[in-house]
Amino acid sequence: MMSKVKIEKTRTKKAPRKNRAAEIANTFEWLITAFILAFVFRAFVMEAYRIPTGSMADTLMGAHFRLRCTQCGYKYNYGFIPEQYRLPQDTIPRGNVRPPRTRCPSCGYYPPTDKAMPIANGDRILVLKCIYQFFEPQQWDVIVFKNPLEPSINYIKRLVGRPGETLEIIDGDIYVNGQISRKPAKVQNEMWMPVYDNDYQPVRPQEGSREGSFNGHLWQQPFKNVANSKWKVDKTNPTKFGLDSPAGQTNTLIYDTSIGNELRATYAYDDVKGYDYMPYCSDLKVRFYANPTGLHGRIGASLSKYQTAYNAWVDSAGDMVIEAVKNKETIELARKAIKPPTINKPALVKFTNVDHQLIFQFGAEKLIYDLGRSPEDAGPRKTDIEPQVKIFGSGKLTLSHVAIFRDIHYTAAKFANG
């Protein structure tokens, strides 16, 4: 027997108007609170800033062109200056524009400038505003401060001196109270500027004189054999060098600045017109991987500063040495015994002369020699003498990933490229 079931529709009760008004008021209260918190956070805790100019390039960049060498493929940046395009300061056009003449910081190629390109905005940094309430500013910090004469303008700079200190710029280095100021490792790594990277080689070097130029000539390998040396470029991989010689016969490659980029304080980010007038930079780093393929021999590098050549080498017995050569006299500066190099196992080799300190790295091992912190400790300054970079070795070796870098070089305001 079936029974009838009565189904009644339930009606949704409308919320009282008072409750809806309270919800709206509560929402506005949260929005106002969030706005106040955001304002306070931005005003007193942290704020994002855009880099307006290229005065800190290449470590921090203003508006710039992102370029890639059409010959070797090396990526680099070039600063955009609105005044060159008759635009107000800090103006970035929406469309593409043609960059001025530039130079590849690795192979030295001057590419044609017939193509318009987009402009990238300046880098953005987050500034922790309250940190100096608890800690004193440290040298080499990146800081933001207001121009005292125009408080609406923010300056973004790297701190090199504090109240009460005497600052000097001597041959590109910063001296505080008469002592050279050494940069922390993290800061120093950011400040290495490329001079040459052998991994990036032109694909059409013979076309240089037609399309553009490589420092005014056709491209050639800038590492050359010194007389009677027997380094050879690998035929299957021209980015590698090979050596097969007696263990007691030293063979030397020298970086030829008449072919490659000069060791001057130039920046790919800046106008190329002032390159020839920039000073030499003798704070250098050479880096490569060495693969010993024989039982006996040694591998090393040489960096000269003023009239002294500093050599660093390691041999198959595990002797790691730094020495100075001046007026044909060799003086050993530092030595340590390490585990002998492993045959057919590439090892990273770095030799650095920076801020009056020699640092030699072979694999995980390091050898450091302090030249002293006073201006005269590195010897009489001969800033008109171009430094030299050499790689030397004996026995059976293969070199790869060879590159040269230079330190940031501070100059007086009279130099256009800083």
Coordinates of C-alpha atoms in Angstrom, one line a residue:
M1 CA 0.0 0.0 0.0
M2 CA 1.4 3.3 -1.1
S3 CA 1.2 6.4 1.0
K4 CA 1.4 9.9 -0.1
V5 CA 4.5 11.9 1.0
K6 CA 4.1 15.6 1.3
I7 CA 7.2 17.4 0.2
E8 CA 7.6 21.0 1.3
K9 CA 10.0 23.4 -0.2
T10 CA 12.2 25.1 2.3
R11 CA 12.8 28.7 1.7
T12 CA 16.2 30.2 2.4
K13 CA 16.0 32.8 5.0
K14 CA 17.5 36.1 4.1
A15 CA 20.2 37.3 6.4
P16 CA 19.2 40.3 8.4
R17 CA 20.4 43.6 7.0
K18 CA 22.3 44.3 10.2
N19 CA 24.5 41.2 9.7
R20 CA 25.3 42.1 6.1
A21 CA 26.3 45.6 7.1
A22 CA 28.6 44.2 9.7
E23 CA 30.2 41.9 7.2
I24 CA 30.9 44.8 4.8
A25 CA 32.3 46.9 7.6
N26 CA 34.5 44.0 8.7
T27 CA 35.8 43.7 5.2
F28 CA 36.6 47.4 4.9
E29 CA 38.3 47.2 8.3
W30 CA 40.6 44.4 7.1
L31 CA 41.3 46.2 3.9
I32 CA 42.3 49.4 5.8
T33 CA 44.4 47.3 8.2
A34 CA 46.2 45.6 5.3
F35 CA 46.8 48.9 3.6
I36 CA 48.3 50.4 6.8
L37 CA 50.5 47.4 7.3
A38 CA 51.7 47.5 3.7
F39 CA 52.4 51.2 4.1
V40 CA 54.3 50.7 7.3
F41 CA 56.2 47.7 5.9
R42 CA 57.2 49.7 2.8
A43 CA 58.1 52.8 4.8
F44 CA 60.1 51.2 7.6
V45 CA 60.9 47.5 6.8
M46 CA 61.5 46.7 3.2
E47 CA 61.0 48.4 -0.2
A48 CA 61.8 47.5 -3.8
Y49 CA 64.0 49.9 -5.8
R50 CA 64.7 50.1 -9.5
I51 CA 68.3 50.9 -10.5
P52 CA 67.9 54.1 -12.6
T53 CA 71.4 54.4 -14.1
G54 CA 74.4 52.2 -15.1
S55 CA 76.8 53.7 -12.6
M56 CA 77.0 50.4 -10.8
A57 CA 77.3 48.2 -13.9
D58 CA 78.1 45.5 -14.5
T59 CA 77.2 44.3 -11.0
L60 CA 73.9 46.3 -10.9
M61 CA 72.4 47.6 -14.1
G62 CA 70.2 50.4 -15.1
A63 CA 68.1 50.4 -18.3
H64 CA 70.2 48.4 -20.8
F65 CA 70.3 46.5 -24.1
R66 CA 70.7 42.7 -23.7
L67 CA 73.1 41.7 -26.4
R68 CA 74.7 38.6 -27.7
C69 CA 77.8 38.6 -29.9
T70 CA 76.9 37.5 -33.4
Q71 CA 80.3 35.9 -33.8
C72 CA 81.1 34.1 -30.6
G73 CA 77.8 34.0 -28.9
Y74 CA 79.0 35.7 -25.7
K75 CA 76.1 37.5 -23.8
Y76 CA 76.7 41.0 -22.5
N77 CA 74.8 44.2 -21.6
Y78 CA 75.1 47.7 -22.9
G79 CA 73.7 50.7 -21.0
F80 CA 70.8 52.7 -22.4
I81 CA 71.3 56.5 -22.1
P82 CA 68.1 58.4 -22.8
E83 CA 69.9 61.6 -23.6
Q84 CA 71.6 60.0 -26.6
Y85 CA 68.2 59.6 -28.1
R86 CA 67.0 63.1 -27.1
L87 CA 64.8 61.7 -24.3
P88 CA 64.3 63.0 -20.8
Q89 CA 66.4 61.3 -18.1
D90 CA 65.0 57.9 -16.7
T91 CA 62.8 57.6 -19.8
I92 CA 62.5 54.2 -21.4
P93 CA 60.8 54.1 -24.9
R94 CA 58.2 51.4 -25.5
G95 CA 59.4 50.4 -28.9
N96 CA 62.7 49.0 -30.1
V97 CA 65.7 51.3 -30.7
R98 CA 69.1 50.8 -32.4
P99 CA 71.9 50.4 -29.9
P100 CA 75.1 52.5 -30.3
R101 CA 78.4 50.8 -31.4
T102 CA 79.4 48.1 -28.9
R103 CA 82.3 45.6 -28.5
C104 CA 82.1 42.0 -27.4
P105 CA 84.0 41.8 -24.0
S106 CA 85.4 38.3 -25.0
C107 CA 86.3 38.1 -28.7
G108 CA 86.5 41.9 -29.2
Y109 CA 84.1 41.9 -32.1
Y110 CA 82.3 45.2 -33.1
P111 CA 79.0 44.1 -34.4
P112 CA 76.9 46.0 -36.9
T113 CA 74.3 48.3 -35.3
D114 CA 71.6 48.2 -38.0
K115 CA 68.9 46.3 -36.0
A116 CA 66.6 47.9 -33.5
M117 CA 66.3 46.1 -30.1
P118 CA 64.1 46.2 -27.0
I119 CA 65.4 47.9 -23.8
A120 CA 65.4 46.0 -20.6
N121 CA 64.4 47.8 -17.4
G122 CA 67.0 48.4 -14.7
D123 CA 67.6 45.8 -12.1
R124 CA 65.4 45.8 -9.0
I125 CA 66.7 45.3 -5.5
L126 CA 64.9 44.7 -2.2
V127 CA 66.2 47.0 0.5
L128 CA 65.9 46.0 4.2
K129 CA 65.4 49.4 5.8
C130 CA 65.6 48.5 9.4
I131 CA 68.8 46.5 9.4
Y132 CA 71.1 49.4 10.3
Q133 CA 69.0 50.0 13.4
F134 CA 70.7 46.8 14.7
F135 CA 74.0 46.6 12.8
E136 CA 76.6 49.1 11.6
P137 CA 77.0 49.5 7.8
Q138 CA 79.8 47.4 6.5
Q139 CA 82.2 48.3 3.8
W140 CA 81.2 46.9 0.3
D141 CA 77.5 46.8 1.3
V142 CA 75.1 48.0 -1.4
I143 CA 73.1 50.8 0.1
V144 CA 70.3 53.1 -0.8
F145 CA 70.3 56.7 0.4
K146 CA 68.6 60.0 -0.6
N147 CA 70.4 62.8 -2.3
P148 CA 70.7 65.5 0.5
L149 CA 70.1 68.3 -2.1
E150 CA 67.2 66.5 -3.8
P151 CA 65.5 64.2 -1.3
S152 CA 63.1 62.8 -4.0
I153 CA 66.1 61.2 -5.7
N154 CA 67.4 57.9 -4.4
Y155 CA 71.1 56.9 -4.9
I156 CA 72.1 53.2 -5.0
K157 CA 75.8 52.8 -4.4
R158 CA 78.4 50.5 -2.9
L159 CA 79.7 51.6 0.5
V160 CA 83.5 52.0 0.5
G161 CA 84.1 54.4 3.3
R162 CA 82.6 55.4 6.7
P163 CA 82.7 58.6 8.8
G164 CA 86.2 59.4 10.1
E165 CA 88.0 57.3 7.5
T166 CA 90.5 58.6 4.9
L167 CA 89.9 57.2 1.4
E168 CA 92.3 57.0 -1.5
I169 CA 92.1 55.5 -5.0
I170 CA 95.5 54.2 -6.0
D171 CA 95.9 52.4 -9.3
G172 CA 92.3 51.3 -9.2
D173 CA 92.3 50.0 -5.7
I174 CA 90.5 51.5 -2.6
Y175 CA 92.7 52.4 0.4
V176 CA 91.3 53.2 3.8
N177 CA 93.5 55.0 6.2
G178 CA 96.6 54.1 4.1
Q179 CA 95.8 50.4 3.9
I180 CA 94.4 48.6 0.8
S181 CA 90.8 47.4 1.3
R182 CA 90.3 43.8 0.3
K183 CA 86.9 42.7 -0.8
P184 CA 85.1 39.7 0.7
A185 CA 85.1 36.6 -1.5
K186 CA 81.4 37.0 -2.4
V187 CA 81.8 40.7 -3.4
Q188 CA 85.0 39.9 -5.3
N189 CA 83.3 37.2 -7.4
E190 CA 80.7 39.8 -8.4
M191 CA 83.3 42.3 -9.5
W192 CA 85.4 40.2 -11.9
M193 CA 85.0 41.6 -15.4
P194 CA 85.6 39.4 -18.5
V195 CA 88.6 40.0 -20.7
Y196 CA 88.7 36.8 -22.7
D197 CA 86.9 33.4 -22.6
N198 CA 88.4 30.8 -24.9
D199 CA 85.1 28.8 -24.9
Y200 CA 83.6 31.5 -27.0
Q201 CA 85.3 31.6 -30.4
P202 CA 84.0 33.4 -33.6
V203 CA 82.2 31.2 -36.0
R204 CA 83.2 33.4 -39.0
P205 CA 86.5 35.0 -38.1
Q206 CA 87.4 35.6 -41.8
E207 CA 84.3 37.8 -42.2
G208 CA 85.4 40.3 -39.5
S209 CA 86.7 42.9 -41.9
R210 CA 83.4 42.8 -43.9
E211 CA 80.7 42.8 -41.2
G212 CA 82.5 44.5 -38.4
S213 CA 85.9 44.0 -36.9
F214 CA 87.8 42.3 -34.1
N215 CA 89.7 45.1 -32.5
G216 CA 90.5 46.4 -35.9
H217 CA 91.7 43.2 -37.5
L218 CA 90.7 39.6 -38.4
W219 CA 90.3 37.4 -35.4
Q220 CA 93.2 35.2 -34.3
Q221 CA 93.7 33.0 -31.3
P222 CA 95.1 35.5 -28.7
F223 CA 97.1 32.9 -26.8
K224 CA 100.4 32.5 -28.6
N225 CA 103.4 30.2 -28.1
V226 CA 106.5 31.9 -26.7
A227 CA 109.6 31.0 -28.7
N228 CA 110.3 27.2 -28.9
S229 CA 107.1 26.4 -27.0
K230 CA 105.0 23.5 -28.3
W231 CA 101.4 24.1 -27.2
K232 CA 99.0 23.1 -29.9
V233 CA 95.3 23.9 -30.5
D234 CA 93.2 20.7 -30.5
K235 CA 92.1 20.2 -34.1
T236 CA 88.8 18.6 -33.1
N237 CA 88.0 21.1 -30.4
P238 CA 89.8 24.5 -30.9
T239 CA 88.8 25.6 -27.4
K240 CA 91.4 23.2 -26.0
F241 CA 95.2 23.3 -25.9
G242 CA 97.5 20.2 -25.8
L243 CA 101.1 19.7 -24.8
D244 CA 103.4 16.8 -25.3
S245 CA 107.0 17.7 -24.2
P246 CA 109.8 16.4 -22.0
A247 CA 109.0 16.9 -18.3
G248 CA 111.9 19.3 -17.8
Q249 CA 111.1 21.6 -20.7
T250 CA 108.8 24.5 -19.9
N251 CA 106.4 25.6 -22.6
T252 CA 104.6 28.9 -22.3
L253 CA 101.5 30.5 -23.8
I254 CA 101.2 34.3 -23.6
Y255 CA 98.0 36.3 -24.0
D256 CA 98.7 38.7 -26.9
T257 CA 96.9 42.0 -26.3
S258 CA 97.7 43.2 -29.7
I259 CA 95.2 40.6 -31.0
G260 CA 92.8 40.1 -28.0
N261 CA 91.1 42.6 -25.7
E262 CA 93.6 44.8 -23.9
L263 CA 94.0 44.5 -20.1
R264 CA 92.4 48.0 -19.6
A265 CA 89.7 49.2 -17.3
T266 CA 87.0 49.0 -20.0
Y267 CA 83.4 47.9 -19.6
A268 CA 81.2 46.4 -22.3
Y269 CA 78.4 48.3 -20.7
D270 CA 80.0 51.7 -21.6
D271 CA 80.7 53.7 -24.7
V272 CA 83.6 52.2 -26.7
K273 CA 85.0 55.7 -27.7
G274 CA 87.1 56.0 -24.5
Y275 CA 88.6 52.5 -24.5
D276 CA 92.1 53.5 -25.7
Y277 CA 92.4 56.1 -23.0
M278 CA 91.5 53.9 -20.0
P279 CA 94.3 52.8 -17.6
Y280 CA 95.7 49.3 -17.5
C281 CA 94.3 47.0 -14.8
S282 CA 96.9 44.7 -13.2
D283 CA 94.5 43.0 -10.7
L284 CA 93.9 39.9 -12.8
K285 CA 92.6 36.3 -12.7
V286 CA 93.4 33.5 -15.1
R287 CA 91.3 30.3 -14.9
F288 CA 91.4 27.0 -16.7
Y289 CA 91.1 23.2 -16.3
A290 CA 94.3 21.2 -16.5
N291 CA 94.3 17.5 -17.3
P292 CA 97.7 15.8 -16.9
T293 CA 98.0 12.8 -19.2
G294 CA 101.6 11.9 -18.3
L295 CA 103.4 10.8 -15.2
H296 CA 105.8 13.8 -15.0
G297 CA 105.5 17.5 -15.5
R298 CA 104.0 20.6 -14.1
I299 CA 101.3 23.3 -14.8
G300 CA 101.2 26.9 -13.8
A301 CA 100.3 30.5 -14.6
S302 CA 102.0 33.9 -14.5
L303 CA 100.5 37.3 -13.8
S304 CA 102.7 40.4 -13.9
K305 CA 102.2 43.6 -12.0
Y306 CA 104.4 46.6 -12.6
Q307 CA 107.8 45.1 -13.1
T308 CA 107.4 41.8 -11.3
A309 CA 106.0 38.5 -12.6
Y310 CA 104.3 36.3 -10.1
N311 CA 104.3 32.6 -11.0
A312 CA 102.2 29.9 -9.5
W313 CA 102.7 26.2 -10.3
V314 CA 102.1 22.6 -9.2
D315 CA 104.1 19.6 -10.3
S316 CA 103.5 15.9 -10.5
A317 CA 105.2 15.4 -7.1
G318 CA 102.6 17.5 -5.4
D319 CA 104.7 20.6 -4.8
M320 CA 102.5 23.8 -4.9
V321 CA 104.6 27.0 -5.2
I322 CA 104.2 30.8 -5.6
E323 CA 107.2 32.8 -6.7
A324 CA 108.2 36.2 -7.8
V325 CA 110.5 37.0 -10.8
K326 CA 112.1 40.4 -11.1
N327 CA 115.3 41.4 -12.9
K328 CA 115.8 37.7 -13.8
E329 CA 115.9 36.8 -10.1
T330 CA 113.4 34.2 -8.8
I331 CA 112.3 34.4 -5.1
E332 CA 110.1 31.7 -3.6
L333 CA 107.2 33.3 -1.7
A334 CA 105.1 30.3 -0.6
R335 CA 105.1 26.6 -0.8
K336 CA 103.0 23.6 0.4
A337 CA 102.8 19.9 -0.3
I338 CA 99.6 18.5 -1.7
K339 CA 98.3 15.2 -3.0
P340 CA 99.9 14.7 -6.4
P341 CA 97.7 15.5 -9.4
T342 CA 95.7 12.5 -10.7
I343 CA 96.4 11.4 -14.3
N344 CA 93.5 11.9 -16.7
K345 CA 91.5 13.8 -14.1
P346 CA 90.9 17.5 -14.9
A347 CA 91.5 19.9 -12.1
L348 CA 90.3 23.5 -11.8
V349 CA 93.3 26.0 -11.7
K350 CA 92.9 29.6 -10.7
F351 CA 95.6 32.2 -10.1
T352 CA 94.6 35.6 -8.9
N353 CA 96.5 38.8 -8.1
V354 CA 94.0 41.1 -6.5
D355 CA 94.2 43.7 -3.7
H356 CA 97.9 42.9 -3.0
Q357 CA 97.1 39.2 -2.5
L358 CA 98.2 36.2 -4.5
I359 CA 95.8 33.3 -4.5
F360 CA 96.6 30.0 -6.3
Q361 CA 94.0 27.3 -6.4
F362 CA 94.5 23.8 -7.8
G363 CA 91.4 21.6 -7.4
A364 CA 90.4 21.9 -3.7
E365 CA 93.8 23.1 -2.6
K366 CA 94.7 26.8 -2.1
L367 CA 98.0 28.6 -1.5
I368 CA 97.9 32.3 -0.5
Y369 CA 100.6 34.9 -0.2
D370 CA 100.0 38.4 1.2
L371 CA 102.0 41.1 -0.5
G372 CA 101.2 43.6 2.2
R373 CA 98.5 46.3 2.6
S374 CA 100.5 49.5 2.1
P375 CA 100.7 51.2 -1.4
E376 CA 104.4 50.5 -1.8
D377 CA 104.3 46.8 -0.8
A378 CA 103.6 45.7 -4.4
G379 CA 106.7 47.6 -5.5
P380 CA 107.2 50.9 -7.3
R381 CA 104.0 51.7 -9.3
K382 CA 104.6 51.6 -13.1
T383 CA 101.0 52.1 -14.3
D384 CA 102.1 52.7 -17.9
I385 CA 103.5 49.1 -18.2
E386 CA 100.9 46.7 -19.5
P387 CA 100.5 43.5 -17.4
Q388 CA 101.0 40.1 -18.9
V389 CA 99.1 36.8 -18.6
K390 CA 100.9 33.5 -19.2
I391 CA 100.2 29.8 -18.9
F392 CA 103.1 27.4 -18.7
G393 CA 103.7 23.7 -18.3
S394 CA 105.7 20.7 -19.2
G395 CA 105.1 17.0 -19.8
K396 CA 101.8 15.8 -21.3
L397 CA 98.8 18.1 -20.6
T398 CA 95.5 19.3 -21.9
L399 CA 94.0 22.7 -21.1
S400 CA 90.3 23.6 -21.4
H401 CA 87.9 26.4 -20.4
V402 CA 90.7 29.0 -20.4
A403 CA 89.6 32.5 -19.4
I404 CA 91.0 35.8 -18.2
F405 CA 89.2 38.3 -15.9
R406 CA 90.1 41.6 -14.3
D407 CA 89.0 43.3 -11.1
I408 CA 86.8 46.4 -10.9
H409 CA 89.2 49.4 -11.4
Y410 CA 88.2 52.6 -9.7
T411 CA 89.3 55.8 -11.5
A412 CA 89.1 59.5 -11.2
A413 CA 86.0 61.3 -12.6
K414 CA 88.0 62.5 -15.6
F415 CA 87.8 59.0 -17.2
A416 CA 84.5 58.7 -19.0
N417 CA 84.0 55.0 -18.4
G418 CA 84.9 54.8 -14.7

